[in-house]
Coordinates of C-alpha atoms in Angstrom, one line a residue:
M1 CA 42.3 -50.6 32.9
P2 CA 42.6 -46.8 32.4
S3 CA 39.5 -45.2 31.0
Q4 CA 39.5 -44.1 27.4
P5 CA 39.7 -40.3 26.8
V6 CA 36.5 -38.4 26.1
R7 CA 36.7 -36.8 22.6
S8 CA 34.5 -33.9 21.8
V9 CA 34.1 -31.1 19.2
R10 CA 32.0 -28.0 19.0
R11 CA 31.6 -26.1 15.7
T12 CA 29.5 -23.2 14.6
V13 CA 28.5 -21.8 11.2
R14 CA 26.5 -18.9 10.0
V15 CA 23.5 -19.8 7.8
A16 CA 21.5 -17.5 5.6
A17 CA 18.2 -18.8 6.7
P18 CA 15.9 -18.0 9.7
A19 CA 16.4 -20.0 12.9
H20 CA 12.9 -21.6 12.7
V21 CA 13.6 -22.9 9.2
V22 CA 16.9 -24.5 10.2
Y23 CA 15.5 -26.0 13.3
G24 CA 12.6 -27.4 11.2
M25 CA 15.0 -29.2 8.9
L26 CA 16.9 -30.7 11.9
A27 CA 13.6 -31.8 13.5
D28 CA 12.1 -33.3 10.3
A29 CA 14.5 -36.3 10.1
P30 CA 12.4 -38.4 7.6
R31 CA 13.1 -35.6 5.0
W32 CA 16.8 -35.8 5.4
P33 CA 17.4 -38.2 2.5
V34 CA 16.2 -35.6 0.0
L35 CA 17.9 -32.7 1.7
L36 CA 21.2 -34.1 3.1
P37 CA 23.4 -36.0 0.7
S38 CA 24.8 -38.7 3.0
Y39 CA 21.4 -40.0 4.2
V40 CA 19.8 -42.9 2.3
H41 CA 16.8 -43.5 4.6
V42 CA 15.6 -42.4 8.0
E43 CA 12.8 -44.3 9.7
R44 CA 11.0 -43.0 12.9
M45 CA 10.5 -46.0 15.2
D46 CA 8.6 -44.1 18.0
F47 CA 7.7 -40.5 18.9
D48 CA 5.8 -39.0 21.8
G49 CA 5.9 -35.4 20.6
A50 CA 9.3 -34.6 22.2
R51 CA 11.4 -37.8 22.3
E52 CA 11.9 -40.1 19.4
T53 CA 13.9 -43.0 18.2
L54 CA 15.2 -43.1 14.6
L55 CA 16.9 -45.7 12.5
A56 CA 19.2 -44.0 10.0
W57 CA 21.2 -45.4 7.0
E58 CA 24.0 -43.3 5.6
F59 CA 26.3 -43.9 2.6
Q60 CA 29.8 -42.7 3.2
D61 CA 33.1 -43.8 1.6
G62 CA 31.4 -46.3 -0.5
R63 CA 29.7 -48.1 2.4
V64 CA 26.2 -48.2 3.9
C65 CA 26.2 -47.7 7.7
S66 CA 23.1 -47.9 9.9
S67 CA 22.7 -46.5 13.3
R68 CA 20.0 -45.8 16.0
L69 CA 19.4 -42.3 17.2
R70 CA 17.6 -41.3 20.3
R71 CA 16.6 -37.6 20.2
T72 CA 14.9 -35.0 22.3
L73 CA 13.3 -32.1 20.4
R74 CA 13.2 -28.7 22.1
P75 CA 11.4 -26.4 19.6
Q76 CA 11.1 -23.4 22.0
A77 CA 14.9 -23.4 22.4
H78 CA 15.6 -24.4 18.7
R79 CA 17.7 -27.3 20.0
V80 CA 17.9 -31.1 19.4
D81 CA 19.8 -33.3 21.8
F82 CA 20.8 -36.7 20.5
E83 CA 22.6 -39.9 21.3
Q84 CA 23.7 -42.1 18.4
D85 CA 25.0 -45.6 18.3
D86 CA 28.4 -45.3 16.6
P87 CA 28.4 -47.6 13.6
A88 CA 32.2 -47.6 13.4
W89 CA 32.5 -48.9 17.0
P90 CA 29.7 -51.2 18.0
G91 CA 28.7 -50.6 21.6
D92 CA 30.0 -47.1 21.6
T93 CA 27.9 -43.9 21.3
V94 CA 28.1 -40.4 20.0
A95 CA 26.2 -37.9 22.1
G96 CA 25.6 -34.3 21.3
S97 CA 23.3 -31.5 20.3
W98 CA 22.3 -29.2 17.5
S99 CA 21.4 -25.6 18.6
V100 CA 20.2 -22.7 16.4
E101 CA 20.2 -19.1 17.4
P102 CA 19.0 -16.0 15.4
D103 CA 21.8 -14.0 13.9
G104 CA 20.0 -10.9 12.6
A105 CA 17.2 -10.7 10.0
G106 CA 16.9 -14.0 8.1
R107 CA 20.2 -15.5 9.4
S108 CA 21.2 -18.0 12.1
L109 CA 24.1 -19.4 14.0
V110 CA 24.1 -23.2 14.0
T111 CA 26.2 -25.1 16.5
L112 CA 26.9 -28.8 16.5
W113 CA 28.5 -30.3 19.6
Q114 CA 29.3 -34.0 19.8
Q115 CA 31.4 -36.3 21.9
T116 CA 32.5 -39.9 21.8
P117 CA 33.3 -41.0 25.4
N118 CA 34.8 -44.5 24.8
A119 CA 36.4 -44.8 21.4
P120 CA 39.8 -46.6 21.5
A121 CA 42.8 -44.3 21.5
N122 CA 43.9 -45.5 18.0
A123 CA 40.4 -45.2 16.5
P124 CA 40.6 -43.6 13.0
A125 CA 37.5 -41.5 13.9
G126 CA 39.5 -39.7 16.6
P127 CA 39.6 -35.9 17.3
D128 CA 40.4 -35.0 13.7
G129 CA 37.7 -37.4 12.4
L130 CA 35.1 -36.2 14.8
D131 CA 35.9 -32.6 13.8
A132 CA 35.8 -33.4 10.1
D133 CA 32.4 -35.2 10.6
A134 CA 31.0 -32.1 12.4
A135 CA 32.3 -29.7 9.7
G136 CA 30.8 -31.9 6.9
R137 CA 27.4 -32.1 8.6
L138 CA 27.2 -28.4 9.2
A139 CA 28.2 -27.6 5.6
R140 CA 25.6 -30.0 4.2
L141 CA 22.9 -28.5 6.5
R142 CA 23.8 -25.0 5.5
E143 CA 23.7 -25.8 1.8
A144 CA 20.2 -27.3 2.2
A145 CA 18.9 -24.6 4.5
E146 CA 20.0 -21.7 2.3
R147 CA 17.6 -22.9 -0.4
W148 CA 14.7 -22.5 2.1
D149 CA 12.8 -19.8 0.2
R150 CA 12.9 -21.7 -3.1
L151 CA 12.2 -25.3 -1.8
D152 CA 8.6 -25.2 -2.9
E153 CA 9.8 -24.8 -6.5
L154 CA 12.7 -27.2 -6.2
L155 CA 11.1 -30.1 -4.3
L156 CA 9.0 -32.6 -6.2
A157 CA 7.2 -35.7 -4.8
F158 CA 4.9 -38.0 -6.8
E159 CA 4.1 -41.7 -7.1
E160 CA 3.1 -44.3 -9.7
R161 CA 0.9 -47.2 -8.7
M162 CA -0.4 -50.4 -10.3
R163 CA -2.9 -53.1 -9.4
I164 CA -1.5 -56.6 -9.8
E165 CA -3.5 -59.9 -9.5
G166 CA -0.7 -62.1 -8.5
P167 CA 1.5 -63.2 -5.6
A168 CA 3.4 -60.5 -3.8
E169 CA 6.4 -62.8 -3.5
L170 CA 6.8 -62.8 -7.3
V171 CA 6.5 -59.0 -7.5
Y172 CA 9.1 -58.5 -4.8
D173 CA 11.4 -61.0 -6.4
F174 CA 11.3 -59.1 -9.7
L175 CA 12.0 -55.7 -8.0
Y176 CA 14.8 -57.2 -5.9
R177 CA 16.7 -58.9 -8.8
V178 CA 17.8 -55.7 -10.3
E179 CA 20.7 -57.5 -12.0
D180 CA 18.2 -59.0 -14.4
W181 CA 16.7 -55.7 -15.5
P182 CA 18.9 -55.0 -18.5
E183 CA 17.3 -58.1 -20.2
L184 CA 13.7 -57.1 -19.3
L185 CA 13.4 -53.3 -19.1
P186 CA 13.8 -51.0 -22.1
H187 CA 15.2 -48.1 -20.2
V188 CA 18.0 -50.2 -18.6
D189 CA 21.0 -51.0 -20.8
G190 CA 23.2 -52.5 -18.1
S191 CA 23.6 -53.0 -14.4
S192 CA 26.0 -54.2 -11.7
V193 CA 25.1 -55.0 -8.1
R194 CA 27.2 -55.2 -5.0
E195 CA 25.5 -56.7 -1.9
D196 CA 27.9 -56.4 1.0
R197 CA 25.3 -57.8 3.4
P198 CA 21.8 -59.3 2.7
G199 CA 19.3 -56.6 1.8
T200 CA 21.8 -53.8 1.2
Q201 CA 22.6 -53.2 -2.4
V202 CA 24.8 -50.7 -4.2
V203 CA 23.6 -50.7 -7.8
V204 CA 25.0 -49.0 -10.9
L205 CA 22.4 -48.8 -13.6
D206 CA 23.1 -47.7 -17.2
T207 CA 19.8 -46.1 -18.2
G208 CA 20.9 -44.1 -21.2
A209 CA 19.9 -41.0 -19.1
A210 CA 22.5 -38.7 -20.6
G211 CA 20.9 -39.2 -24.0
A212 CA 17.4 -38.4 -22.9
G213 CA 17.7 -35.0 -21.2
F214 CA 19.4 -36.0 -18.0
T215 CA 23.1 -34.9 -17.9
A216 CA 25.7 -37.2 -16.5
G217 CA 28.4 -35.7 -14.4
P218 CA 32.1 -35.7 -15.4
D219 CA 32.9 -38.9 -13.5
D220 CA 29.7 -40.8 -14.3
G221 CA 30.9 -42.5 -17.5
A222 CA 28.3 -42.7 -20.3
A223 CA 25.2 -42.8 -18.2
G224 CA 25.9 -45.1 -15.2
F225 CA 24.2 -43.9 -12.0
E226 CA 24.8 -45.4 -8.6
T227 CA 21.9 -46.2 -6.4
V228 CA 21.8 -47.5 -2.8
R229 CA 18.9 -49.8 -2.1
L230 CA 17.7 -51.1 1.3
C231 CA 15.5 -54.2 0.9
F232 CA 12.9 -55.2 3.5
P233 CA 11.3 -58.4 2.2
H234 CA 9.0 -59.0 5.2
A235 CA 7.6 -55.5 5.0
G236 CA 7.4 -55.6 1.1
R237 CA 9.5 -52.5 0.7
I238 CA 12.6 -51.5 -1.2
V239 CA 14.0 -48.0 -0.4
F240 CA 16.4 -46.4 -2.8
K241 CA 18.5 -43.3 -3.2
E242 CA 20.8 -42.2 -6.1
T243 CA 24.2 -41.2 -4.7
A244 CA 25.0 -38.7 -7.5
P245 CA 21.9 -38.2 -9.6
P246 CA 22.1 -36.6 -13.1
A247 CA 21.3 -33.0 -13.7
P248 CA 18.9 -31.3 -13.2
L249 CA 18.5 -33.4 -10.1
T250 CA 20.4 -32.7 -6.9
A251 CA 18.8 -35.5 -4.9
H252 CA 16.5 -38.4 -5.8
S253 CA 15.2 -40.9 -3.3
G254 CA 12.1 -43.1 -3.2
E255 CA 10.5 -46.4 -2.4
W256 CA 8.8 -49.5 -3.9
S257 CA 6.0 -50.6 -1.6
L258 CA 3.8 -53.7 -1.9
L259 CA 0.3 -53.3 -0.4
P260 CA -1.4 -56.8 -0.5
D261 CA -5.1 -57.4 -0.1
E262 CA -7.5 -60.3 -0.5
S263 CA -7.2 -60.8 -4.2
G264 CA -3.7 -59.4 -5.1
L265 CA -1.8 -56.3 -4.3
T266 CA -1.2 -52.7 -5.3
V267 CA 2.5 -51.7 -6.0
V268 CA 3.4 -48.1 -5.4
C269 CA 6.6 -46.4 -6.5
T270 CA 7.2 -43.1 -4.7
H271 CA 9.8 -40.5 -5.9
R272 CA 11.2 -37.5 -3.9
V273 CA 13.3 -35.2 -5.9
L274 CA 15.3 -32.0 -5.2
L275 CA 16.2 -30.0 -8.3
G276 CA 19.5 -28.2 -8.7
E277 CA 19.1 -24.5 -9.7
E278 CA 22.7 -24.3 -10.9
S279 CA 22.3 -27.2 -13.4
L280 CA 18.9 -26.3 -15.0
E281 CA 20.3 -24.5 -18.0
A282 CA 23.1 -27.0 -18.5
A283 CA 20.7 -29.8 -18.5
L284 CA 17.7 -28.3 -20.3
G285 CA 19.0 -25.3 -22.3
A286 CA 19.2 -21.6 -21.9
G287 CA 16.3 -20.0 -20.1
A288 CA 15.2 -23.2 -18.4
L289 CA 13.1 -22.7 -15.2
P290 CA 12.3 -25.0 -12.3
V291 CA 8.8 -25.6 -13.8
D292 CA 10.4 -27.0 -16.9
A293 CA 12.6 -29.3 -14.9
R294 CA 9.7 -30.5 -12.8
R295 CA 7.7 -31.4 -15.9
Q296 CA 10.6 -33.3 -17.5
V297 CA 11.6 -35.1 -14.4
R298 CA 8.0 -36.1 -13.6
E299 CA 7.6 -37.4 -17.1
R300 CA 10.9 -39.3 -17.3
L301 CA 10.8 -40.9 -13.9
G302 CA 7.1 -41.7 -14.1
R303 CA 7.6 -43.4 -17.5
E304 CA 10.4 -45.5 -16.2
S305 CA 8.4 -46.5 -13.1
R306 CA 5.4 -47.5 -15.2
Q307 CA 7.6 -49.7 -17.4
T308 CA 9.0 -51.4 -14.4
L309 CA 5.5 -51.9 -12.9
L310 CA 4.2 -53.3 -16.1
L311 CA 7.0 -55.9 -16.2
A312 CA 6.5 -56.7 -12.5
K313 CA 2.8 -57.2 -13.3
W314 CA 3.5 -59.6 -16.2
H315 CA 6.1 -61.5 -14.1
A316 CA 3.6 -62.0 -11.3
E317 CA 0.4 -62.6 -13.3
S318 CA 1.8 -65.0 -16.0
P319 CA 2.0 -68.0 -13.6
V320 CA -1.5 -67.3 -12.4
R321 CA -2.8 -67.2 -16.0
R322 CA -1.0 -70.5 -16.9
L323 CA -2.4 -72.1 -13.8
R324 CA -5.9 -71.1 -14.7
Q325 CA -5.5 -72.3 -18.3
G326 CA -4.2 -75.6 -17.1
R327 CA -7.4 -76.0 -15.1
G328 CA -9.5 -75.3 -18.2
G329 CA -10.1 -71.6 -17.6
S330 CA -10.1 -68.9 -20.3
G331 CA -6.8 -67.4 -19.1
R332 CA -8.3 -63.9 -19.0

């Protein structure tokens, strides 16, 4: 059989950020979900200081795709070599590299080269698709990198945690069954869930956000916001990311984590947020500053997380109380 043609593309863009900043963003893959729109979650499986293996989940064209990346980091050269299992064609790979060169004071040239050696000739992700993919990734990296001098103001990370004296299985069940939340949580008015494969959920929640200081986009309807959730029951984790968060958020990702111990568990909800400068005044009013948005976002998301945690606590502890009362205990 004749061998399939090798398809490759090389693209370069100018970025208004120093080379070391751009390289740092490329190297710090676990931060991609809050900086690069397509990434839902990136997990580092192993790392020896230079070589690493990553599992990455992306949301594109309404679908969640997962892939494994093997990368070699070359900080002195500002270069990252990679090999990625192609989710569109199982058994195939995309190989390539990112390289960053200084381009004058505070500027860089970023080049993405990638090739697919074995894709079928009629594959939709052919030369045009590969070129469009490279162009899109470069554009998203440039947009994130050119905020580099303001990221301290625009990035926000925080957590809410609660101690629960009940079975971890019941807590996880409550968090997993998001379709039941409208009947249980005061900040959720409606929900729809699509689960194309077990553990991968695409959820649309109506949280009334547009009426409480968060501004829905023109295509969001009243206040329905789409969230991708990756559920890992054996690890007691649910990772989430909003695909088009309401202003003043540009990105919002996070995780529910269950930390069991001898007498119960602690449940932690972590949030990572990137604020959008261009939407601050539209969302919060004239003269709004990042500090105002940080305060409001922290208050709003923290309150919603605490409400969810309280209901999860009640859901898990009620059977324990009933069991104790049935045995003649006080129930306290």
